[in-house]
mmCIF file with all atom_site columns, C-alpha atoms and ligand atoms in Angstrom:
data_model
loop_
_atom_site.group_PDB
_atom_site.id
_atom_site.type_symbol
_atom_site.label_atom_id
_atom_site.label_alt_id
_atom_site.label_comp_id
_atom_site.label_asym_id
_atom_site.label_entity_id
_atom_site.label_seq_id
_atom_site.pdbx_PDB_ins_code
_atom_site.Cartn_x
_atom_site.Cartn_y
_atom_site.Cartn_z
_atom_site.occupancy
_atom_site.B_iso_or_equiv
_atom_site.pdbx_formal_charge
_atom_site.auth_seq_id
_atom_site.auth_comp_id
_atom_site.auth_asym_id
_atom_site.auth_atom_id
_atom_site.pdbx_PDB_model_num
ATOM   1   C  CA  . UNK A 1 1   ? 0.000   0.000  0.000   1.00 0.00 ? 1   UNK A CA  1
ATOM   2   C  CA  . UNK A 1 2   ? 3.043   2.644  0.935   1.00 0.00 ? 2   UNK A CA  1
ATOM   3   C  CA  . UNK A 1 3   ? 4.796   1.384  -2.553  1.00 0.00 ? 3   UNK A CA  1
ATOM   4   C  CA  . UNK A 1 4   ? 6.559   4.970  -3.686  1.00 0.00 ? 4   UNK A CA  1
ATOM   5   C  CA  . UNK A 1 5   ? 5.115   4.207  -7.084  1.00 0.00 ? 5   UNK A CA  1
ATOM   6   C  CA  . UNK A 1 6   ? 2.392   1.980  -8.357  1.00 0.00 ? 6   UNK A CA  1
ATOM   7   C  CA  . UNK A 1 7   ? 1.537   1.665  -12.001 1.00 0.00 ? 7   UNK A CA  1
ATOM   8   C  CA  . UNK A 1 8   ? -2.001  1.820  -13.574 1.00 0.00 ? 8   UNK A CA  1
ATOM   9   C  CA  . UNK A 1 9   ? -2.525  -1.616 -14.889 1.00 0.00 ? 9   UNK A CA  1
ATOM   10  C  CA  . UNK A 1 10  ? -5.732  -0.930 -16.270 1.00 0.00 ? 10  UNK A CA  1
ATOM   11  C  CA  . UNK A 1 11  ? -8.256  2.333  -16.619 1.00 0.00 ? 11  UNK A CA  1
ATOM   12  C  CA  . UNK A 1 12  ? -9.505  2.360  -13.406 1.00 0.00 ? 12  UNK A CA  1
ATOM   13  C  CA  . UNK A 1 13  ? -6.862  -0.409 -11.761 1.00 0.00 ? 13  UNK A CA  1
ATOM   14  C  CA  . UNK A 1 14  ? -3.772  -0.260 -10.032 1.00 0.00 ? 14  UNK A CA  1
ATOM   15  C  CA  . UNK A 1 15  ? -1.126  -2.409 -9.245  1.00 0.00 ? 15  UNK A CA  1
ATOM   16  C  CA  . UNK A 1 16  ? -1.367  -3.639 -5.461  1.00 0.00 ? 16  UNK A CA  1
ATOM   17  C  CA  . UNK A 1 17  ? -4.844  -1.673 -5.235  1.00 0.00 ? 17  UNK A CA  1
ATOM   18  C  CA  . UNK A 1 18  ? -7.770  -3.952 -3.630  1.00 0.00 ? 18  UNK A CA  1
ATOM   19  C  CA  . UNK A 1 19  ? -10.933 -3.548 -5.689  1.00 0.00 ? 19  UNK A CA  1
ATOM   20  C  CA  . UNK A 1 20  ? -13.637 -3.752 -2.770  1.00 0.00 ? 20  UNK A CA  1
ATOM   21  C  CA  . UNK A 1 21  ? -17.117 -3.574 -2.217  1.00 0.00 ? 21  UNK A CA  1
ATOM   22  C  CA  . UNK A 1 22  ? -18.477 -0.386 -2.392  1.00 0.00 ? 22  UNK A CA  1
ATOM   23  C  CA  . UNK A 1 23  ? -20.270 -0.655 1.070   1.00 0.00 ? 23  UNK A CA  1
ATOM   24  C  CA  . UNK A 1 24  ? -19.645 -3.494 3.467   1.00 0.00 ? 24  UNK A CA  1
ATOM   25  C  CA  . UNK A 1 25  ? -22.329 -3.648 5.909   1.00 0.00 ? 25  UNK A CA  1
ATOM   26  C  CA  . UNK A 1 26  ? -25.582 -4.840 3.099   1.00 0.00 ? 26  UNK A CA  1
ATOM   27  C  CA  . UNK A 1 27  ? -28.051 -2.064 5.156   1.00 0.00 ? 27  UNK A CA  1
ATOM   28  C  CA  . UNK A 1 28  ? -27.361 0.869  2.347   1.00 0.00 ? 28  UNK A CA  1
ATOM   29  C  CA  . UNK A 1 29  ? -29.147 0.711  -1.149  1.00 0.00 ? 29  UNK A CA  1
ATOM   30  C  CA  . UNK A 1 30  ? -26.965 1.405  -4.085  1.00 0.00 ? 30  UNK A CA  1
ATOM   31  C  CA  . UNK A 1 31  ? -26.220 -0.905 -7.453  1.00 0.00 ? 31  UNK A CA  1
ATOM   32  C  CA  . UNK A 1 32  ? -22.853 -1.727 -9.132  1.00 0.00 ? 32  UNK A CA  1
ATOM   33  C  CA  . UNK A 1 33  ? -20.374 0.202  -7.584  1.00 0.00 ? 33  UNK A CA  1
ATOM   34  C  CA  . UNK A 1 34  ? -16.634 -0.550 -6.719  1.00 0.00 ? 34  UNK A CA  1
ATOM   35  C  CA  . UNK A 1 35  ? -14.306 1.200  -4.337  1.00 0.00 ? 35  UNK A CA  1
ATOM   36  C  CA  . UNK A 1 36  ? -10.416 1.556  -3.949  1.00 0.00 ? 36  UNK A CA  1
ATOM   37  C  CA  . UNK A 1 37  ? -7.954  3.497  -1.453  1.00 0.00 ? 37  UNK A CA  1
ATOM   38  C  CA  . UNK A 1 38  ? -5.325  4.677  -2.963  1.00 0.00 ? 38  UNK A CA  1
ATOM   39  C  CA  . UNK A 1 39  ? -3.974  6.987  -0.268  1.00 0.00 ? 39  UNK A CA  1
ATOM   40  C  CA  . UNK A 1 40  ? -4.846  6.603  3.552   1.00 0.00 ? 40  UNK A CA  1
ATOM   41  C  CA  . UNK A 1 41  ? -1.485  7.425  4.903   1.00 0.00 ? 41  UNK A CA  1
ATOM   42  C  CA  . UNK A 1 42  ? -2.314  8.316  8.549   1.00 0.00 ? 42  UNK A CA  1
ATOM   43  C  CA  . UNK A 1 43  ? 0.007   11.629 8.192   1.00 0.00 ? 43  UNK A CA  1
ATOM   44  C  CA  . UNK A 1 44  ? -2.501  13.039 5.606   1.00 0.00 ? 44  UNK A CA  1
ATOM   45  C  CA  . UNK A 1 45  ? -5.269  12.412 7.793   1.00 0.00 ? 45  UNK A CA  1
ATOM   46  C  CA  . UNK A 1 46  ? -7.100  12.206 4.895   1.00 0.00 ? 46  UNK A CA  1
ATOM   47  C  CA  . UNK A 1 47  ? -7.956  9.124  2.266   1.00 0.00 ? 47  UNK A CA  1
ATOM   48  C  CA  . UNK A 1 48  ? -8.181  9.739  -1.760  1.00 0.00 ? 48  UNK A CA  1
ATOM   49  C  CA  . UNK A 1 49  ? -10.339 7.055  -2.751  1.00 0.00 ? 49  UNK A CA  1
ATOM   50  C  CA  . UNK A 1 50  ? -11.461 5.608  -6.663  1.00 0.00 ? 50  UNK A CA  1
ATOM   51  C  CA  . UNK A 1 51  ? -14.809 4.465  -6.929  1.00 0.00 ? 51  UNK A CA  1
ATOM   52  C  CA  . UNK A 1 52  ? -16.388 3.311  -10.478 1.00 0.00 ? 52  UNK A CA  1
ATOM   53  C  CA  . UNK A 1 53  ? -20.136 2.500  -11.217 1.00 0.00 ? 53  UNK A CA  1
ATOM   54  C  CA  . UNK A 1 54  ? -20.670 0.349  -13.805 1.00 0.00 ? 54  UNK A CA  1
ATOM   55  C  CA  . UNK A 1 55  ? -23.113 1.418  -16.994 1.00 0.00 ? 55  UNK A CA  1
ATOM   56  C  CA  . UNK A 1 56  ? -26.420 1.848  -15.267 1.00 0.00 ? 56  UNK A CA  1
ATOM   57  C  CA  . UNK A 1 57  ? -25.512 1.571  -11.512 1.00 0.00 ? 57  UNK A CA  1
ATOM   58  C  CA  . UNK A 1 58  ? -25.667 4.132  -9.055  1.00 0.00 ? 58  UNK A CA  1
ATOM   59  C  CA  . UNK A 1 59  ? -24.073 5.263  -5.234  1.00 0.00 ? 59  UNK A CA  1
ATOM   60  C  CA  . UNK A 1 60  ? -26.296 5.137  -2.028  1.00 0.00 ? 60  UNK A CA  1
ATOM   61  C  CA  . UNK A 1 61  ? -28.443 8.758  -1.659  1.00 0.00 ? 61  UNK A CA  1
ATOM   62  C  CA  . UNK A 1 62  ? -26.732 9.982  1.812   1.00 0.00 ? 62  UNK A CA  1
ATOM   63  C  CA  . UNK A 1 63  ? -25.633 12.684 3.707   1.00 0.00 ? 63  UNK A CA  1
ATOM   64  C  CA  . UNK A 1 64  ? -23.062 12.923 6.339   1.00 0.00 ? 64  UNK A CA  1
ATOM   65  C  CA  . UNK A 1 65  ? -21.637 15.910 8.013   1.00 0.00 ? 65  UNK A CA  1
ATOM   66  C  CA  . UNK A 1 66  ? -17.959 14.860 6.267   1.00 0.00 ? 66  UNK A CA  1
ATOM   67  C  CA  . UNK A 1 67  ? -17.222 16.443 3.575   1.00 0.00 ? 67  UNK A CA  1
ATOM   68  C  CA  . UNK A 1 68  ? -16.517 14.691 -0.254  1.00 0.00 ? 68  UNK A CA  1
ATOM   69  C  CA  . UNK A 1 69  ? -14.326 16.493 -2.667  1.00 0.00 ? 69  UNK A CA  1
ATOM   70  C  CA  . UNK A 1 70  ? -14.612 15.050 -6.021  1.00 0.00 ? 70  UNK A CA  1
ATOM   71  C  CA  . UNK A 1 71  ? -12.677 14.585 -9.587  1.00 0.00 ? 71  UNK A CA  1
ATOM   72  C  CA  . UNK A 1 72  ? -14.205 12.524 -12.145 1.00 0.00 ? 72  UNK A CA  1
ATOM   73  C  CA  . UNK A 1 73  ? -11.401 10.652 -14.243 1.00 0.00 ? 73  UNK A CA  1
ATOM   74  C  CA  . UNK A 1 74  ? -13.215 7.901  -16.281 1.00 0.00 ? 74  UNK A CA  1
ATOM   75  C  CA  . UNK A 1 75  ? -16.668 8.468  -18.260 1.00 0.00 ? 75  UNK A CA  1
ATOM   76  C  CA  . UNK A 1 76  ? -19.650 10.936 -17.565 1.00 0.00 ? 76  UNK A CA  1
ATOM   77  C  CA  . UNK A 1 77  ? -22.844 10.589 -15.590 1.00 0.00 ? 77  UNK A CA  1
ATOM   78  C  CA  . UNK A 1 78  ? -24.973 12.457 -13.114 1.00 0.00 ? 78  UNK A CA  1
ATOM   79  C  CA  . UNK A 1 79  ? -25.215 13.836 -9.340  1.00 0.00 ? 79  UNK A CA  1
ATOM   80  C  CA  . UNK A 1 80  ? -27.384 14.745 -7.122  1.00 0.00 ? 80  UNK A CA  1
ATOM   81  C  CA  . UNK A 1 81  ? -26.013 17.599 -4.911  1.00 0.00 ? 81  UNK A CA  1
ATOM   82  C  CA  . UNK A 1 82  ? -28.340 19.446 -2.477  1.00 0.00 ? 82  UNK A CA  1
ATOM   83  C  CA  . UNK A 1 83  ? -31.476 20.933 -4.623  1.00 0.00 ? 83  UNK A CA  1
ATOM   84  C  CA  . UNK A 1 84  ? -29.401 20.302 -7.791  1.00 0.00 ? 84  UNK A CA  1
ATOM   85  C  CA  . UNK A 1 85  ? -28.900 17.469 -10.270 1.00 0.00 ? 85  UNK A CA  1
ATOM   86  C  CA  . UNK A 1 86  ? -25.347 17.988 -12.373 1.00 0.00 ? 86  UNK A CA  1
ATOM   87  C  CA  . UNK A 1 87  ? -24.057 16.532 -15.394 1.00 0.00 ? 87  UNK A CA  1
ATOM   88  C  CA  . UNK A 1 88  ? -21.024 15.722 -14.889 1.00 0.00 ? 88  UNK A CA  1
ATOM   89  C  CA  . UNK A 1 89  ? -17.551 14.700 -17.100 1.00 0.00 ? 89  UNK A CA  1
ATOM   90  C  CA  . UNK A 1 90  ? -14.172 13.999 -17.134 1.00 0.00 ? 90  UNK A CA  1
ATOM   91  C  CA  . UNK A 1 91  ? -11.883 16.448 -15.042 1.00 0.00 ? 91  UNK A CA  1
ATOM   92  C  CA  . UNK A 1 92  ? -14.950 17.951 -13.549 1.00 0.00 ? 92  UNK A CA  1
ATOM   93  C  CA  . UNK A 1 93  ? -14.747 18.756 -10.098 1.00 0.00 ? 93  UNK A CA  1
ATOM   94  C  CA  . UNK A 1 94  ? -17.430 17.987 -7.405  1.00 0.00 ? 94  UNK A CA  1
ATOM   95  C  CA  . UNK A 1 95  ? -17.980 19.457 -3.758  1.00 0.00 ? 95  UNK A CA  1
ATOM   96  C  CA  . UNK A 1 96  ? -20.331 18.015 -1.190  1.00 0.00 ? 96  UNK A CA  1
ATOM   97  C  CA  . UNK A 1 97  ? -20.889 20.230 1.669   1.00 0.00 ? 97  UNK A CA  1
ATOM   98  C  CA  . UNK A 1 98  ? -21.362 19.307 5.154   1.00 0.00 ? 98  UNK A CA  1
ATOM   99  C  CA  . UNK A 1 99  ? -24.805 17.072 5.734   1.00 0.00 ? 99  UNK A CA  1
ATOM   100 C  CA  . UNK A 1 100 ? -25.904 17.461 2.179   1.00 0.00 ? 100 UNK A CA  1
ATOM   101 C  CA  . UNK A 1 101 ? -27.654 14.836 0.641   1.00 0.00 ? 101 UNK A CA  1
ATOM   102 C  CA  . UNK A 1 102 ? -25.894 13.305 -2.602  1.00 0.00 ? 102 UNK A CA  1
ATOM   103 C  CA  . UNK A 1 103 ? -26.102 10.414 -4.994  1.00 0.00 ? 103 UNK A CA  1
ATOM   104 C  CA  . UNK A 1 104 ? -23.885 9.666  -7.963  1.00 0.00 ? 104 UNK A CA  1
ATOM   105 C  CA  . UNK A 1 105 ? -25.386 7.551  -11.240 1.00 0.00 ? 105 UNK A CA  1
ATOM   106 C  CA  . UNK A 1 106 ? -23.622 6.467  -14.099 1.00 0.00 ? 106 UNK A CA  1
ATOM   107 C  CA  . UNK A 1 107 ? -25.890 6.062  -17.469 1.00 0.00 ? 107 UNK A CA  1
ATOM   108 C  CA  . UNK A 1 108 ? -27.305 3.240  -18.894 1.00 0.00 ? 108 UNK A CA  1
ATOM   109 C  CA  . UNK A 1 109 ? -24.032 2.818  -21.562 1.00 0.00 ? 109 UNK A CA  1
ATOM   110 C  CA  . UNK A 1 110 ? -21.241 4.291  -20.006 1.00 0.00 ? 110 UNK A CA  1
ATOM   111 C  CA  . UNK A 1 111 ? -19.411 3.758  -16.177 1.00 0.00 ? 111 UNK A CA  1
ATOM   112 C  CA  . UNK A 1 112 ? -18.667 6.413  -14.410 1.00 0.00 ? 112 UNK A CA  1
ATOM   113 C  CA  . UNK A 1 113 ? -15.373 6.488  -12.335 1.00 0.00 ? 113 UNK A CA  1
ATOM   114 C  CA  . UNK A 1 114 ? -14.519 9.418  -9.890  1.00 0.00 ? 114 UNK A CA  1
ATOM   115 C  CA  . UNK A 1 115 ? -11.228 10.036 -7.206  1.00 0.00 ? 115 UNK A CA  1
ATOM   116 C  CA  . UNK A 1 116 ? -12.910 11.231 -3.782  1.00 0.00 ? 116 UNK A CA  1
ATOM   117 C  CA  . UNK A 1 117 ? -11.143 12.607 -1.010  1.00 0.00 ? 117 UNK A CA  1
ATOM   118 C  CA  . UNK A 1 118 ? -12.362 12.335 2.635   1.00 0.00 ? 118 UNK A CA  1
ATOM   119 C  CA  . UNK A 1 119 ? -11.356 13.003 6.171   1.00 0.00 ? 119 UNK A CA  1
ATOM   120 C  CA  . UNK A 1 120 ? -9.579  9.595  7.433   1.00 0.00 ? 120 UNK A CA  1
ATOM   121 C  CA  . UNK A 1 121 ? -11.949 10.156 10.411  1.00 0.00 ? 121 UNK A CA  1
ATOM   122 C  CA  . UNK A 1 122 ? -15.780 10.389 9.317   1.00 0.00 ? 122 UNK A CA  1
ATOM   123 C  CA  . UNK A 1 123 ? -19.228 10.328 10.537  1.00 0.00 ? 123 UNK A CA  1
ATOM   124 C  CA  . UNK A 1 124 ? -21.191 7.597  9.012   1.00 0.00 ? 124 UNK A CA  1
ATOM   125 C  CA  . UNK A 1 125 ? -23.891 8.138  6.156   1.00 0.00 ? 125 UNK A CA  1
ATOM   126 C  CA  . UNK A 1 126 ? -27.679 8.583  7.217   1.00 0.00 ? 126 UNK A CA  1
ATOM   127 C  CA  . UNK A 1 127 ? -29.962 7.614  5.298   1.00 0.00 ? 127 UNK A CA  1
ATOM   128 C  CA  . UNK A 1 128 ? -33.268 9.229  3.666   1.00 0.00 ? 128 UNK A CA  1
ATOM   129 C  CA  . UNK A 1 129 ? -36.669 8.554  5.731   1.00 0.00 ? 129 UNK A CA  1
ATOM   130 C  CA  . UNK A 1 130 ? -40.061 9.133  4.397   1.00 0.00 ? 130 UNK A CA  1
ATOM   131 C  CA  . UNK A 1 131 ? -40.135 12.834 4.820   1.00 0.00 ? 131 UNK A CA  1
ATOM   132 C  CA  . UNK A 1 132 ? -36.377 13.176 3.446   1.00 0.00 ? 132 UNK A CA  1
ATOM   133 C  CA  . UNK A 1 133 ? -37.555 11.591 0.638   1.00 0.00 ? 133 UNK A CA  1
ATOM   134 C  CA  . UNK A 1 134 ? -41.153 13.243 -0.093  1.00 0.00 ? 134 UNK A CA  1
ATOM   135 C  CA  . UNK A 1 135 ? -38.933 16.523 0.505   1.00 0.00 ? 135 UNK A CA  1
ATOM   136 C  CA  . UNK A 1 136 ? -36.685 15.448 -2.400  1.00 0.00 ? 136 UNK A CA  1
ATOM   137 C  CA  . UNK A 1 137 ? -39.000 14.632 -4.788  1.00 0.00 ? 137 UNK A CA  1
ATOM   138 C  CA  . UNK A 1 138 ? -41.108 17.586 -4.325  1.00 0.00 ? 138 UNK A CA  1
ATOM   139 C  CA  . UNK A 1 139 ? -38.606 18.622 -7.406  1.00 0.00 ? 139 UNK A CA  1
ATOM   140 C  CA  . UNK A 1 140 ? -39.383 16.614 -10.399 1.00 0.00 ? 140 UNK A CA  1
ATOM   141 C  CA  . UNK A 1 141 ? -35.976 16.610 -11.848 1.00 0.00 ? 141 UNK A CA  1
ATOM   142 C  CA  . UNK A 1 142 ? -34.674 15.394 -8.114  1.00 0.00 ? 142 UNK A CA  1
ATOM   143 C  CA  . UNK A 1 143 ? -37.783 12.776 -7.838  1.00 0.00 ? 143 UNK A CA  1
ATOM   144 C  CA  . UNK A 1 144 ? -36.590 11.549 -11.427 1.00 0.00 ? 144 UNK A CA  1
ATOM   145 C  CA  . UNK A 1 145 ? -33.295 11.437 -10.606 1.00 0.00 ? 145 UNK A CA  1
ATOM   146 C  CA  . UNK A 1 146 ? -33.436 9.345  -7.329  1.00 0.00 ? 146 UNK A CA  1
ATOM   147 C  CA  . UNK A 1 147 ? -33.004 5.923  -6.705  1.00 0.00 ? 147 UNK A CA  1
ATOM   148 C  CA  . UNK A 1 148 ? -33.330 4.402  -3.413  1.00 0.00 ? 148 UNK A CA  1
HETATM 149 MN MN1 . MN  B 2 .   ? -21.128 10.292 0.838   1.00 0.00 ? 201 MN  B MN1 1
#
């Protein structure tokens, strides 16, 4: 993990780099999605994670007071920010603000693969309830975008 240099073996791969389930635990919704550390050296207090959703998956719809700061590097697809749905590409740059919900969906033909750094030391995700979710969807480009 602490190799000085560690080539890219494939797009979205890396030599010594784990490909791991996107969420452990089973409770959180979400459809296709891989993740990888790539830096969690405890100096940085911070971890720079890959994740990649396959054509037609999605992330969990969550909010957390950590923050995510995003870069997509592979494909195009979609997010859900706050009020706001975003198309998003390569190079683009993403910022989730403190306890802000957020989902990230790749389309149907294309994945969608996106570096996100994080404090090493994070609050875990809550999830939507009924009256998060009637709240959401009282937009109809947030209630089309949602999946849960
Ligand atoms: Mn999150």
């Amino acid at each position: 993990m602490n190799e000085p240099h560690r080539t890219r073996v494939a797009p979205g791969r890396w030599q010594g780099v784990e490909v791991l389930e996107y969420k452990q635990d089973g409770s959180a919704p979400f459809r296709d999605v891989t993740r990888q550390v790539l830096f969690e050296d405890p100096a940085l207090a911070c971890q720079l994670r890959y994740f990649e959703i396959a054509p037609g998956g999605h992330t969990t719809l969550e909010r957390h007071g950590h923050v995510h700061a995003v870069m997509v590097v592979r494909g195009h697809g979609t997010c859900l920010v706050g009020d706001d749905v975003f198309d998003i590409g390569e190079h683009d740059l993403v910022q989730v603000p403190p306890s802000t919900w957020h989902q990230f969906r790749a389309p149907a033909d294309v994945a969608l693969g996106f570096l996100c750094l994080v404090n090493a030391e994070r609050d875990r995700p809550q999830l939507p309830d009924a009256g998060d979710l009637a709240a959401l969807r009282r937009d109809p480009t947030r209630a089309a975008f949602i999946r849960v």
